[in-house]
Amino acid sequence: MPARTGRPPRISRTDILAAAYRVIDAEGAQALTMRRLAREVGTTPMALYRHVRDKDELLLMLLDDYAAGVPRPEPPAGGGPAERVMATAHAMREALMEVPWIVELLRADDLMSARALWYPEEIIDAAVQAGLTSEEAVDAYRIIWHYTAGEISARAAAARRRADDRPTHRSQVFESLDPARLPRLAALGPRWTELTGRDTYDKGIQALVRGLLPAPPA
């Protein structure tokens, strides 16, 4: 059979994004390369480079596309600065919970989407209104971001481990702790997986905000 000749099939930005999401969903973000994406789209790497300069540009396209689809929630009615910060932190977490691969990209402090800058804008503005300087407000935002990103990443890693459906080393250790040496942990051992699997984000963000923002005047 003669080799197929002619131009590769025409592809669009929508085709590229849809194919990239398929690769990530099936194999994880680490599997997303330009060569792998070209196979998924059904074209050649050379043809793909006419649409996307490199992997960084591809990732920026994905970040912008995802951010464009995330609705911006209304600020809490009648809430003060602390309530604004907590509501924004919760919105940030909710937007990223299902896409931990985006969290890992953002944690590198390199790629980001300008469409999502309203999260730091809202938190920093609320923190300044609460009485922090601009520099202190940036610190507060970064602390909240690192807590939120770390919590999402930890939960995603734990979920992947549980999906293996095998006893974890940690659970085996906690089942056989010596009560004479570690009495508190030994007593909690049978419930350790349950207790450490609880969602404590709200409790944590409340404690952070109380510690970061000045107390409102009495």
Short mmCIF file of C-alpha atoms in Angstrom, two decimals:
data_model
loop_
_atom_site.label_atom_id
_atom_site.label_comp_id
_atom_site.label_asym_id
_atom_site.label_seq_id
_atom_site.Cartn_x
_atom_site.Cartn_y
_atom_site.Cartn_z
CA MET A 1 0.00 0.00 0.00
CA PRO A 2 1.47 3.40 -0.94
CA ALA A 3 2.40 5.74 1.88
CA ARG A 4 -0.15 8.41 2.73
CA THR A 5 0.89 11.80 1.37
CA GLY A 6 -0.44 15.31 1.64
CA ARG A 7 -0.94 17.69 4.51
CA PRO A 8 -1.62 16.47 8.06
CA PRO A 9 -5.23 16.89 9.19
CA ARG A 10 -6.21 20.43 10.21
CA ILE A 11 -6.30 20.91 13.97
CA SER A 12 -7.67 23.70 16.11
CA ARG A 13 -6.96 25.09 19.56
CA THR A 14 -10.07 23.26 20.78
CA ASP A 15 -8.71 19.97 19.42
CA ILE A 16 -5.35 20.56 21.13
CA LEU A 17 -6.89 21.39 24.51
CA ALA A 18 -9.31 18.46 24.39
CA ALA A 19 -6.49 16.06 23.53
CA ALA A 20 -4.26 17.46 26.30
CA TYR A 21 -7.01 16.98 28.86
CA ARG A 22 -7.51 13.39 27.68
CA VAL A 23 -3.83 12.61 28.14
CA ILE A 24 -3.76 14.16 31.62
CA ASP A 25 -6.96 12.41 32.71
CA ALA A 26 -5.73 9.04 31.49
CA GLU A 27 -2.01 9.16 32.28
CA GLY A 28 -1.28 12.21 34.42
CA ALA A 29 0.34 15.54 33.63
CA GLN A 30 3.84 13.99 33.54
CA ALA A 31 2.80 12.07 30.40
CA LEU A 32 1.88 15.24 28.52
CA THR A 33 4.64 15.88 25.99
CA MET A 34 4.42 17.52 22.59
CA ARG A 35 5.13 14.20 20.89
CA ARG A 36 2.47 12.42 22.97
CA LEU A 37 -0.03 15.20 22.27
CA ALA A 38 0.65 15.03 18.53
CA ARG A 39 -0.20 11.31 18.55
CA GLU A 40 -3.39 12.00 20.49
CA VAL A 41 -4.47 14.72 18.04
CA GLY A 42 -3.54 12.56 15.06
CA THR A 43 -0.93 14.81 13.57
CA THR A 44 2.84 15.27 13.52
CA PRO A 45 4.90 17.12 16.14
CA MET A 46 5.99 19.56 13.40
CA ALA A 47 2.36 20.38 12.58
CA LEU A 48 1.56 20.79 16.26
CA TYR A 49 4.39 23.30 16.70
CA ARG A 50 2.62 25.56 14.22
CA HIS A 51 -0.12 25.99 16.85
CA VAL A 52 1.81 25.68 20.13
CA ARG A 53 5.37 26.94 20.53
CA ASP A 54 6.39 24.54 23.32
CA LYS A 55 5.13 22.68 26.36
CA ASP A 56 5.10 25.79 28.54
CA GLU A 57 2.80 27.54 26.10
CA LEU A 58 0.59 24.44 26.05
CA LEU A 59 0.38 24.43 29.85
CA LEU A 60 -0.46 28.15 29.85
CA MET A 61 -3.26 27.44 27.40
CA LEU A 62 -4.60 24.74 29.71
CA LEU A 63 -4.39 27.01 32.76
CA ASP A 64 -6.20 29.84 30.97
CA ASP A 65 -8.83 27.49 29.60
CA TYR A 66 -9.52 26.00 33.01
CA ALA A 67 -9.58 29.38 34.78
CA ALA A 68 -12.02 30.75 32.20
CA GLY A 69 -14.52 28.06 33.16
CA VAL A 70 -14.38 28.68 36.92
CA PRO A 71 -17.17 31.02 38.04
CA ARG A 72 -16.22 33.81 40.42
CA PRO A 73 -18.40 33.51 43.53
CA GLU A 74 -20.12 36.47 45.09
CA PRO A 75 -18.44 37.84 48.23
CA PRO A 76 -20.20 36.95 51.49
CA ALA A 77 -23.03 39.37 52.22
CA GLY A 78 -22.23 41.62 55.14
CA GLY A 79 -18.92 39.87 55.79
CA GLY A 80 -15.86 41.63 57.13
CA PRO A 81 -12.28 41.16 55.92
CA ALA A 82 -11.82 37.82 57.69
CA GLU A 83 -14.97 36.41 56.10
CA ARG A 84 -13.83 37.63 52.67
CA VAL A 85 -10.45 35.95 53.08
CA MET A 86 -11.99 32.65 54.20
CA ALA A 87 -14.62 32.68 51.43
CA THR A 88 -11.94 33.31 48.81
CA ALA A 89 -9.70 30.58 50.23
CA HIS A 90 -12.60 28.13 50.11
CA ALA A 91 -13.40 29.16 46.52
CA MET A 92 -9.75 28.67 45.55
CA ARG A 93 -9.69 25.22 47.09
CA GLU A 94 -12.99 24.20 45.49
CA ALA A 95 -11.73 25.30 42.07
CA LEU A 96 -8.55 23.23 42.37
CA MET A 97 -9.64 20.13 44.29
CA GLU A 98 -10.38 18.13 41.13
CA VAL A 99 -7.25 19.26 39.27
CA PRO A 100 -4.29 18.59 41.59
CA TRP A 101 -1.98 18.58 38.55
CA ILE A 102 -2.70 22.32 38.20
CA VAL A 103 -1.78 22.82 41.85
CA GLU A 104 1.61 21.23 41.22
CA LEU A 105 2.19 23.57 38.28
CA LEU A 106 1.25 26.63 40.32
CA ARG A 107 3.40 25.61 43.28
CA ALA A 108 6.48 25.99 41.11
CA ASP A 109 5.85 29.77 41.08
CA ASP A 110 6.44 30.01 37.33
CA LEU A 111 3.37 29.35 35.18
CA MET A 112 0.03 30.90 36.10
CA SER A 113 -3.16 32.22 34.54
CA ALA A 114 -3.90 35.95 34.69
CA ARG A 115 -7.59 35.00 34.72
CA ALA A 116 -7.16 33.60 38.25
CA LEU A 117 -5.47 36.65 39.76
CA TRP A 118 -8.69 37.72 41.44
CA TYR A 119 -7.94 35.16 44.21
CA PRO A 120 -4.79 36.93 45.48
CA GLU A 121 -6.36 40.32 44.71
CA GLU A 122 -9.35 39.55 46.93
CA ILE A 123 -7.32 38.10 49.79
CA ILE A 124 -4.71 40.88 49.75
CA ASP A 125 -7.35 43.61 49.53
CA ALA A 126 -9.28 42.13 52.45
CA ALA A 127 -6.10 41.77 54.49
CA VAL A 128 -5.17 45.43 53.88
CA GLN A 129 -8.68 46.47 54.91
CA ALA A 130 -8.19 44.46 58.09
CA GLY A 131 -5.15 46.58 58.93
CA LEU A 132 -2.14 44.81 57.41
CA THR A 133 0.41 46.60 55.28
CA SER A 134 0.62 45.61 51.63
CA GLU A 135 3.73 43.56 52.36
CA GLU A 136 2.07 41.81 55.30
CA ALA A 137 -1.00 41.14 53.17
CA VAL A 138 1.14 39.42 50.52
CA ASP A 139 2.69 37.29 53.27
CA ALA A 140 -0.81 36.38 54.48
CA TYR A 141 -1.88 35.40 50.97
CA ARG A 142 1.21 33.26 50.45
CA ILE A 143 0.70 31.46 53.76
CA ILE A 144 -2.93 30.74 52.86
CA TRP A 145 -1.94 29.61 49.36
CA HIS A 146 0.74 27.23 50.62
CA TYR A 147 -1.67 25.76 53.17
CA THR A 148 -4.38 25.31 50.52
CA ALA A 149 -2.06 23.89 47.87
CA GLY A 150 -0.39 21.54 50.33
CA GLU A 151 -3.73 20.28 51.59
CA ILE A 152 -4.95 19.57 48.06
CA SER A 153 -1.71 17.81 47.08
CA ALA A 154 -1.70 15.69 50.24
CA ARG A 155 -5.31 14.62 49.71
CA ALA A 156 -4.65 13.75 46.07
CA ALA A 157 -1.61 11.65 47.00
CA ALA A 158 -3.56 9.85 49.74
CA ALA A 159 -6.41 9.15 47.32
CA ARG A 160 -4.01 7.62 44.80
CA ARG A 161 -2.53 5.45 47.51
CA ARG A 162 -5.95 4.27 48.72
CA ALA A 163 -6.88 3.39 45.14
CA ASP A 164 -4.22 0.66 45.29
CA ASP A 165 -6.52 -1.11 47.77
CA ARG A 166 -3.62 -2.50 49.76
CA PRO A 167 -2.82 -2.00 53.44
CA THR A 168 -0.48 0.94 53.86
CA HIS A 169 2.73 0.75 55.82
CA ARG A 170 1.40 3.49 58.08
CA SER A 171 -1.76 1.54 58.95
CA GLN A 172 0.31 -1.54 59.77
CA VAL A 173 2.59 0.49 62.05
CA PHE A 174 -0.32 2.07 63.91
CA GLU A 175 -1.94 -1.31 64.47
CA SER A 176 1.10 -2.53 66.43
CA LEU A 177 2.25 0.47 68.49
CA ASP A 178 3.62 -0.16 71.97
CA PRO A 179 1.20 1.41 74.53
CA ALA A 180 3.99 1.69 77.08
CA ARG A 181 6.10 3.84 74.76
CA LEU A 182 3.43 5.71 72.79
CA PRO A 183 0.25 5.52 74.87
CA ARG A 184 -1.74 8.25 73.12
CA LEU A 185 -0.98 7.05 69.61
CA ALA A 186 -1.51 3.39 70.56
CA ALA A 187 -4.97 4.24 71.88
CA LEU A 188 -5.80 6.12 68.69
CA GLY A 189 -4.18 3.54 66.42
CA PRO A 190 -7.31 1.63 65.37
CA ARG A 191 -8.96 4.92 64.34
CA TRP A 192 -5.90 6.67 62.92
CA THR A 193 -6.84 6.24 59.25
CA GLU A 194 -10.35 7.49 59.93
CA LEU A 195 -9.23 10.44 62.03
CA THR A 196 -6.51 11.60 59.65
CA GLY A 197 -8.85 11.25 56.68
CA ARG A 198 -11.29 13.86 57.96
CA ASP A 199 -11.67 17.16 56.13
CA THR A 200 -10.13 19.76 58.44
CA TYR A 201 -9.61 22.51 55.86
CA ASP A 202 -12.24 24.85 57.29
CA LYS A 203 -10.85 24.48 60.81
CA GLY A 204 -7.35 25.14 59.53
CA ILE A 205 -8.22 28.17 57.41
CA GLN A 206 -10.15 29.73 60.29
CA ALA A 207 -7.15 29.30 62.59
CA LEU A 208 -4.82 30.77 59.96
CA VAL A 209 -6.99 33.80 59.31
CA ARG A 210 -7.46 34.48 63.03
CA GLY A 211 -3.69 34.36 63.47
CA LEU A 212 -2.84 36.43 60.40
CA LEU A 213 -5.35 39.28 60.60
CA PRO A 214 -5.59 41.85 63.37
CA ALA A 215 -8.53 41.30 65.68
CA PRO A 216 -11.44 43.66 64.83
CA PRO A 217 -12.00 46.49 67.30
CA ALA A 218 -14.33 45.62 70.15
#
